[in-house]
């Protein structure tokens, strides 16, 4: 391990972010802007970022490059302090369609002095500091907005770093986990796209198998009918009003658990409430966010093999009458109805509500049982494979998070290990030679 070094001595350049204008303006460039709320999902394929018009001279000074580290300087929540970090990668920057990328005004970028420290290694050091709660020391609540005291952090934080030979090995070990997670995320996105496009091809564009046999003037194919969703459901009910607990083997899902067409247990909470049998979630239940502007109408299938799980009263449980027959058709239909549900929601004082009666009476065009079964047989294996990859990513994240403090603290040594660099850390020969010369000087 090296002697303690002041954090500010490791940084070659740091600049705060920009927010720019919402509309095109002379002398401005259209940019993608990263907010602190985007950090967690930054490397999810197809992530949508705010696009803002930033003055050209600021873009020239503040556009992000690979290996830059972003740090959140304002925002946070009661349970999540500021000081979170994100790493810029070449793959991410290349995916933005040629647009410059900046961080928002609630963040700043750090450009590492690569002669003094390995940039990816320093990113993981900052990750370890955050998970240990150290960043919270510099979290200041002011006028309702939490702010990270970056100047105090960089001038008062001294780090004991590994030597220059060990730093890239530690970075490569941890980065390998993140690369596997990112690769799985790309596979998940492809699977989701395949299933949704199949649904749209069959039931929106009406190019289902044997569609060519229809007459041109037939608006409703033979055997199809317009039915209320309630006719396809065995149950449409809101969840429970839970009695939360610090620890329990029983979990309750809330609206935060339903994002991007997926159910995640990461935000689920333990509870000790008595739950009616019909409100214990079953594989294939469609969960619909039913309260609040912005989240209302979001839906996902409960495709997790778990017992004793329910949802709270802000979520509606829609249980298909026959999951194997109509479950997949109903799930994708509900997901595409989100804009309609949002427009039809009722409520006062800004608290929109989606009633189960509205869901039940909403009519949709229902295909023949044979066609629904064919779609289910094609889509169900895709959903199972997606869940396997999602579960695998949770395990990889947990393994990485257990390794992180042990590697950074030096409790787990890598000196004698022959660690192969993942592709994301392999520099072009010319850049590697230049950096080697700089270090030698």
Coordinates of C-alpha atoms in Angstrom, one line a residue:
X1 CA 0.0 0.0 0.0
X2 CA 1.2 3.5 -0.7
X3 CA 1.4 6.4 1.7
X4 CA -1.9 8.3 2.3
X5 CA -2.6 10.9 -0.5
X6 CA -4.9 13.8 -0.6
X7 CA -7.9 13.2 -2.9
X8 CA -7.5 16.5 -4.6
X9 CA -3.9 15.6 -5.6
X10 CA -5.3 12.7 -7.7
X11 CA -7.6 14.8 -9.8
X12 CA -6.2 16.5 -13.0
X13 CA -9.5 18.4 -13.7
X14 CA -12.9 18.8 -12.2
X15 CA -15.9 20.8 -13.5
X16 CA -19.5 21.2 -12.5
X17 CA -22.3 20.3 -14.8
X18 CA -24.7 22.1 -17.0
X19 CA -28.5 22.0 -17.7
X20 CA -28.7 24.3 -20.6
X21 CA -31.9 25.1 -22.5
X22 CA -35.0 23.0 -23.4
X23 CA -35.2 24.5 -26.9
X24 CA -32.8 25.0 -29.7
X25 CA -30.9 28.3 -29.5
X26 CA -28.1 30.0 -31.6
X27 CA -24.6 28.8 -30.6
X28 CA -26.0 25.9 -28.6
X29 CA -25.4 22.1 -29.2
X30 CA -27.9 19.3 -28.5
X31 CA -26.4 17.1 -25.7
X32 CA -27.4 14.2 -23.6
X33 CA -27.3 15.2 -19.9
X34 CA -26.8 12.8 -17.0
X35 CA -28.6 13.4 -13.7
X36 CA -27.9 11.8 -10.4
X37 CA -31.2 9.8 -10.8
X38 CA -29.7 8.3 -14.0
X39 CA -26.6 6.9 -12.3
X40 CA -28.0 3.5 -11.3
X41 CA -29.3 2.7 -14.7
X42 CA -26.7 4.4 -16.7
X43 CA -25.4 1.4 -18.5
X44 CA -28.8 -0.1 -19.2
X45 CA -29.2 -0.5 -23.0
X46 CA -31.4 2.1 -24.6
X47 CA -31.5 4.3 -21.5
X48 CA -33.3 7.6 -22.3
X49 CA -31.5 10.7 -21.0
X50 CA -32.7 14.3 -21.0
X51 CA -31.6 16.1 -24.1
X52 CA -30.7 19.8 -23.6
X53 CA -29.2 22.6 -25.7
X54 CA -25.8 23.6 -24.2
X55 CA -23.6 26.6 -25.3
X56 CA -20.9 25.5 -27.7
X57 CA -18.0 26.9 -25.5
X58 CA -19.3 25.0 -22.5
X59 CA -19.6 21.7 -24.5
X60 CA -16.0 22.1 -25.6
X61 CA -14.9 22.4 -21.9
X62 CA -17.2 20.0 -20.2
X63 CA -18.0 17.2 -22.6
X64 CA -17.3 13.8 -21.0
X65 CA -14.7 11.3 -22.1
X66 CA -14.1 7.7 -21.3
X67 CA -12.8 7.1 -17.7
X68 CA -14.3 10.3 -16.4
X69 CA -16.0 9.8 -13.0
X70 CA -19.2 11.6 -12.2
X71 CA -20.2 12.5 -8.6
X72 CA -23.6 13.5 -7.5
X73 CA -23.4 16.9 -5.6
X74 CA -27.1 17.6 -5.0
X75 CA -30.3 15.6 -4.6
X76 CA -30.4 12.4 -2.7
X77 CA -33.2 11.3 -0.4
X78 CA -33.7 10.6 3.3
X79 CA -32.3 7.1 2.9
X80 CA -29.8 7.9 0.1
X81 CA -27.1 10.5 0.6
X82 CA -25.5 12.5 -2.1
X83 CA -22.0 11.5 -3.2
X84 CA -22.9 8.6 -5.5
X85 CA -20.6 8.1 -8.4
X86 CA -20.7 6.8 -12.0
X87 CA -18.0 5.8 -14.5
X88 CA -18.0 6.9 -18.1
X89 CA -17.1 4.1 -20.5
X90 CA -16.3 4.2 -24.2
X91 CA -19.2 1.8 -24.9
X92 CA -21.7 4.1 -23.2
X93 CA -20.4 7.3 -25.0
X94 CA -20.4 5.5 -28.3
X95 CA -24.1 4.5 -27.8
X96 CA -25.3 8.1 -27.7
X97 CA -25.7 8.6 -31.4
X98 CA -22.7 11.0 -31.7
X99 CA -24.2 13.6 -29.3
X100 CA -21.9 15.1 -26.7
X101 CA -22.6 13.9 -23.1
X102 CA -22.4 16.2 -20.1
X103 CA -23.4 15.8 -16.4
X104 CA -26.2 18.0 -15.1
X105 CA -25.8 20.9 -12.8
X106 CA -26.5 18.7 -9.8
X107 CA -23.3 16.7 -10.5
X108 CA -19.7 17.3 -11.5
X109 CA -17.1 15.3 -13.4
X110 CA -13.7 14.3 -12.2
X111 CA -10.9 13.7 -14.6
X112 CA -8.2 11.6 -13.0
X113 CA -4.5 12.2 -13.1
X114 CA -3.7 8.9 -14.7
X115 CA 0.0 9.2 -13.8
X116 CA -0.9 9.1 -10.1
X117 CA -3.8 6.6 -10.0
X118 CA -5.7 4.2 -12.2
X119 CA -9.1 5.8 -13.1
X120 CA -11.2 2.7 -12.9
X121 CA -9.6 1.7 -9.6
X122 CA -10.3 5.2 -8.1
X123 CA -13.9 4.8 -9.2
X124 CA -14.2 1.6 -7.2
X125 CA -12.5 3.3 -4.2
X126 CA -15.2 6.0 -4.3
X127 CA -17.9 3.2 -4.6
X128 CA -16.4 1.6 -1.4
X129 CA -16.4 5.0 0.4
X130 CA -20.1 5.5 -0.5
X131 CA -21.3 2.0 0.6
X132 CA -19.4 2.4 3.9
X133 CA -21.3 5.6 4.6
X134 CA -18.2 7.9 4.4
X135 CA -19.8 10.1 1.8
X136 CA -22.7 10.8 4.1
X137 CA -20.3 12.8 6.3
X138 CA -20.2 15.4 3.6
X139 CA -24.0 15.4 3.0
X140 CA -25.6 18.7 4.0
X141 CA -29.3 19.2 4.1
X142 CA -30.0 22.8 3.0
X143 CA -33.4 24.4 2.2
X144 CA -35.0 21.0 1.5
X145 CA -32.2 19.9 -1.0
X146 CA -29.4 17.7 0.2
X147 CA -26.0 18.9 -1.1
X148 CA -22.6 17.2 -1.2
X149 CA -19.7 19.3 0.2
X150 CA -17.3 18.5 -2.6
X151 CA -14.7 21.0 -1.7
X152 CA -14.5 19.7 1.9
X153 CA -14.4 16.1 0.6
X154 CA -11.5 16.6 -1.8
X155 CA -9.4 18.7 0.6
X156 CA -10.0 16.6 3.7
X157 CA -10.0 13.1 2.4
X158 CA -6.8 11.2 2.4
X159 CA -6.7 7.8 0.7
X160 CA -4.3 4.9 1.3
X161 CA -4.1 3.4 -2.2
X162 CA -2.6 0.2 -3.5
X163 CA 0.6 0.4 -5.5
X164 CA 0.5 1.0 -9.2
X165 CA 0.8 -2.7 -10.1
X166 CA -2.1 -3.8 -7.9
X167 CA -4.5 -1.0 -8.9
X168 CA -5.4 -2.2 -12.4
X169 CA -5.7 -5.8 -11.1
X170 CA -8.3 -4.8 -8.5
X171 CA -10.1 -2.7 -11.1
X172 CA -10.1 -5.5 -13.6
X173 CA -11.5 -8.0 -11.0
X174 CA -14.4 -5.7 -10.2
X175 CA -14.9 -4.4 -13.7
X176 CA -15.3 -8.0 -14.9
X177 CA -18.5 -8.3 -12.8
X178 CA -19.9 -5.1 -14.2
X179 CA -19.1 -6.2 -17.7
X180 CA -21.0 -9.5 -17.2
X181 CA -23.9 -7.5 -15.7
X182 CA -23.9 -5.1 -18.7
X183 CA -23.7 -8.0 -21.2
X184 CA -26.7 -9.7 -19.5
X185 CA -28.6 -6.3 -19.6
X186 CA -28.0 -6.2 -23.4
X187 CA -29.4 -9.8 -23.7
X188 CA -32.4 -8.9 -21.6
X189 CA -33.1 -5.9 -23.8
X190 CA -33.0 -8.0 -26.9
X191 CA -35.3 -10.6 -25.4
X192 CA -37.8 -7.9 -24.4
X193 CA -37.6 -6.4 -27.8
X194 CA -38.2 -9.8 -29.5
X195 CA -41.3 -10.5 -27.4
X196 CA -42.8 -7.0 -27.7
X197 CA -42.2 -6.9 -31.4
X198 CA -43.9 -10.3 -31.8
X199 CA -46.9 -9.0 -29.9
X200 CA -47.1 -5.8 -32.0
X201 CA -46.7 -7.8 -35.3
X202 CA -49.5 -10.2 -34.4
X203 CA -52.0 -8.0 -32.5
X204 CA -51.3 -4.4 -33.5
X205 CA -50.2 -4.6 -37.1
X206 CA -52.4 -7.7 -37.5
X207 CA -49.8 -9.7 -39.3
X208 CA -50.4 -12.9 -37.3
X209 CA -50.0 -16.4 -38.8
X210 CA -52.6 -16.9 -41.6
X211 CA -53.4 -13.2 -41.7
X212 CA -53.0 -13.4 -45.5
X213 CA -56.1 -15.6 -45.8
X214 CA -58.3 -12.7 -44.6
X215 CA -60.3 -10.5 -46.9
X216 CA -59.2 -7.0 -47.3
X217 CA -62.4 -5.6 -45.9
X218 CA -62.5 -7.6 -42.7
X219 CA -61.9 -5.3 -39.7
X220 CA -62.3 -8.1 -37.2
X221 CA -60.8 -11.5 -38.1
X222 CA -63.1 -14.5 -37.7
X223 CA -63.3 -15.8 -34.2
X224 CA -61.9 -12.6 -32.7
X225 CA -64.1 -10.4 -30.4
X226 CA -64.0 -7.2 -28.5
X227 CA -64.2 -8.0 -24.8
X228 CA -63.8 -6.2 -21.5
X229 CA -60.5 -7.1 -19.7
X230 CA -62.6 -8.4 -16.8
X231 CA -63.8 -11.3 -18.9
X232 CA -60.2 -12.5 -19.2
X233 CA -59.4 -12.1 -15.5
X234 CA -60.1 -14.3 -12.5
X235 CA -59.3 -11.5 -10.1
X236 CA -58.8 -7.7 -10.2
X237 CA -58.1 -6.4 -6.8
X238 CA -55.9 -3.8 -5.0
X239 CA -53.2 -5.1 -2.6
X240 CA -53.2 -4.7 1.2
X241 CA -52.5 -1.9 3.6
X242 CA -49.3 -3.4 5.1
X243 CA -48.0 -3.4 8.7
X244 CA -44.3 -2.9 7.9
X245 CA -41.6 -4.6 10.0
X246 CA -37.9 -4.4 10.3
X247 CA -37.5 -8.1 9.6
X248 CA -39.9 -10.7 8.1
X249 CA -39.9 -13.5 5.6
X250 CA -43.0 -12.0 4.0
X251 CA -42.5 -9.2 1.5
X252 CA -44.8 -6.5 0.1
X253 CA -44.3 -5.0 -3.4
X254 CA -44.9 -1.3 -4.0
X255 CA -45.0 0.9 -7.1
X256 CA -41.2 1.3 -7.1
X257 CA -40.8 -2.4 -7.7
X258 CA -42.6 -2.1 -11.0
X259 CA -40.3 -0.4 -13.6
X260 CA -39.6 -0.9 -17.3
X261 CA -42.0 -3.8 -17.6
X262 CA -40.2 -5.8 -14.9
X263 CA -40.8 -6.7 -11.2
X264 CA -37.9 -6.3 -8.9
X265 CA -37.8 -7.3 -5.2
X266 CA -35.0 -4.7 -4.5
X267 CA -37.5 -2.1 -3.2
X268 CA -39.9 -4.6 -1.6
X269 CA -40.4 -4.3 2.2
X270 CA -40.9 -6.8 5.0
X271 CA -44.3 -6.9 6.7
X272 CA -46.3 -8.8 9.3
X273 CA -49.8 -8.3 8.0
X274 CA -52.3 -11.1 7.6
X275 CA -52.8 -11.5 3.9
X276 CA -56.0 -13.0 2.3
X277 CA -55.1 -16.0 0.1
X278 CA -56.3 -14.3 -3.1
X279 CA -53.9 -11.4 -2.5
X280 CA -50.8 -13.6 -2.2
X281 CA -49.1 -13.2 -5.6
X282 CA -49.0 -16.1 -8.0
X283 CA -46.7 -16.6 -11.0
X284 CA -48.3 -14.8 -14.0
X285 CA -50.2 -12.2 -12.1
X286 CA -50.1 -8.8 -13.9
X287 CA -49.3 -6.0 -11.4
X288 CA -50.5 -2.4 -12.3
X289 CA -49.5 0.8 -10.6
X290 CA -52.7 2.5 -9.7
X291 CA -51.9 5.7 -7.8
X292 CA -50.1 8.9 -8.6
X293 CA -49.1 10.9 -11.6
X294 CA -46.1 9.6 -13.6
X295 CA -46.2 6.0 -12.3
X296 CA -49.8 5.3 -12.9
X297 CA -50.5 2.5 -15.4
X298 CA -47.1 1.0 -15.3
X299 CA -47.4 -2.8 -15.4
X300 CA -45.3 -5.9 -15.2
X301 CA -45.8 -9.6 -14.7
X302 CA -44.9 -11.3 -11.4
X303 CA -42.6 -13.9 -12.8
X304 CA -40.7 -14.7 -9.6
X305 CA -40.8 -18.1 -7.9
X306 CA -41.5 -16.9 -4.4
X307 CA -44.0 -17.6 -1.7
X308 CA -45.6 -15.2 0.8
X309 CA -45.3 -12.1 -1.5
X310 CA -48.1 -9.6 -1.8
X311 CA -48.4 -5.9 -2.9
X312 CA -49.7 -2.8 -1.3
X313 CA -52.9 -1.0 -2.0
X314 CA -51.3 1.3 -4.6
X315 CA -50.9 -1.7 -6.9
X316 CA -53.7 -3.6 -8.6
X317 CA -53.4 -7.4 -9.0
X318 CA -54.8 -8.7 -12.3
X319 CA -54.9 -12.5 -12.3
X320 CA -55.6 -14.1 -15.8
X321 CA -58.2 -16.8 -15.8
X322 CA -55.8 -19.1 -17.6
X323 CA -52.2 -18.0 -17.4
X324 CA -50.9 -20.7 -19.9
X325 CA -53.5 -19.6 -22.5
X326 CA -54.0 -15.9 -22.2
X327 CA -51.4 -14.7 -19.7
X328 CA -48.8 -13.4 -22.1
X329 CA -51.4 -11.8 -24.4
X330 CA -53.0 -10.0 -21.5
X331 CA -49.7 -8.9 -20.0
X332 CA -48.5 -7.1 -23.2
X333 CA -51.9 -5.7 -23.8
X334 CA -52.0 -4.1 -20.3
X335 CA -48.5 -2.7 -20.7
X336 CA -49.5 -1.0 -24.0
X337 CA -52.6 0.5 -22.4
X338 CA -50.6 2.7 -19.9
X339 CA -51.2 5.9 -21.9
X340 CA -54.9 5.1 -21.9
X341 CA -55.0 4.4 -18.2
X342 CA -53.2 7.6 -17.5
X343 CA -55.7 9.7 -19.5
X344 CA -58.7 8.0 -17.9
X345 CA -57.5 8.2 -14.3
X346 CA -59.6 10.1 -11.8
X347 CA -58.8 12.0 -8.6
X348 CA -58.4 15.4 -7.0
X349 CA -55.6 17.5 -5.6
X350 CA -53.1 15.9 -8.0
X351 CA -53.7 12.3 -6.6
X352 CA -54.7 10.3 -9.7
X353 CA -56.3 6.9 -9.2
X354 CA -56.8 4.0 -11.5
X355 CA -59.9 2.1 -10.4
X356 CA -60.2 -1.6 -10.8
X357 CA -63.6 -1.0 -12.3
X358 CA -62.0 1.0 -15.1
X359 CA -59.5 -1.7 -15.8
X360 CA -62.2 -4.4 -15.7
X361 CA -64.5 -2.6 -18.2
X362 CA -61.8 -1.5 -20.7
X363 CA -62.5 -3.4 -23.9
X364 CA -59.7 -4.9 -26.0
X365 CA -59.7 -7.0 -29.2
X366 CA -59.2 -10.6 -28.2
X367 CA -57.9 -13.1 -30.7
X368 CA -58.9 -16.8 -31.0
X369 CA -57.8 -19.1 -28.2
X370 CA -55.6 -21.0 -30.6
X371 CA -53.7 -17.8 -31.6
X372 CA -53.4 -16.7 -27.9
X373 CA -51.9 -20.1 -27.1
X374 CA -49.4 -19.9 -30.0
X375 CA -48.3 -16.5 -28.8
X376 CA -48.0 -17.7 -25.2
X377 CA -45.9 -20.7 -26.3
X378 CA -43.5 -18.3 -28.1
X379 CA -43.3 -15.6 -25.5
X380 CA -43.3 -17.6 -22.2
X381 CA -39.8 -19.1 -22.8
X382 CA -38.5 -15.6 -23.5
X383 CA -39.9 -14.3 -20.2
X384 CA -38.3 -17.3 -18.3
X385 CA -34.9 -16.6 -19.9
X386 CA -35.2 -12.9 -19.1
X387 CA -35.9 -13.7 -15.5
X388 CA -32.9 -16.1 -15.3
X389 CA -30.7 -13.3 -16.5
X390 CA -32.2 -10.8 -14.1
X391 CA -31.7 -13.2 -11.2
X392 CA -28.1 -13.8 -12.4
X393 CA -27.4 -10.1 -12.4
X394 CA -28.7 -9.8 -8.8
X395 CA -26.2 -12.5 -7.8
X396 CA -23.4 -10.9 -9.7
X397 CA -24.1 -7.6 -8.1
X398 CA -24.1 -9.1 -4.6
X399 CA -20.8 -10.9 -5.3
X400 CA -19.2 -7.7 -6.6
X401 CA -20.5 -5.8 -3.6
X402 CA -19.0 -8.4 -1.2
X403 CA -15.7 -8.3 -2.9
X404 CA -15.5 -4.5 -3.2
X405 CA -14.6 -3.6 0.5
X406 CA -12.2 -6.6 0.8
X407 CA -10.3 -5.7 -2.3
X408 CA -10.1 -1.9 -1.6
X409 CA -9.1 -2.4 2.0
X410 CA -6.3 -4.9 1.1
X411 CA -7.8 -7.8 3.1
X412 CA -8.0 -9.7 -0.2
X413 CA -4.7 -9.5 -2.1
X414 CA -4.2 -9.7 -5.8
X415 CA -0.5 -9.2 -6.1
X416 CA 0.4 -12.7 -7.2
X417 CA -2.7 -13.3 -9.3
X418 CA -2.4 -13.4 -13.1
X419 CA -5.6 -11.4 -13.8
X420 CA -6.7 -10.9 -17.4
X421 CA -8.1 -7.5 -18.3
X422 CA -11.7 -7.4 -19.5
X423 CA -12.2 -5.9 -23.0
X424 CA -13.6 -2.7 -21.5
X425 CA -10.2 -2.0 -19.8
X426 CA -7.9 -2.9 -22.7
X427 CA -6.4 0.3 -24.0
X428 CA -5.3 0.8 -27.6
X429 CA -1.6 0.2 -27.9
X430 CA -0.8 3.8 -28.7
X431 CA -2.6 5.1 -25.6
X432 CA -1.1 2.5 -23.4
X433 CA 2.4 3.4 -24.6
X434 CA 1.8 7.1 -24.0
X435 CA 0.6 6.5 -20.5
X436 CA 3.5 4.2 -19.7
X437 CA 5.9 7.0 -20.9
X438 CA 4.2 9.5 -18.7
X439 CA 4.4 7.3 -15.6
X440 CA 8.1 6.6 -16.3
X441 CA 8.8 10.3 -16.4

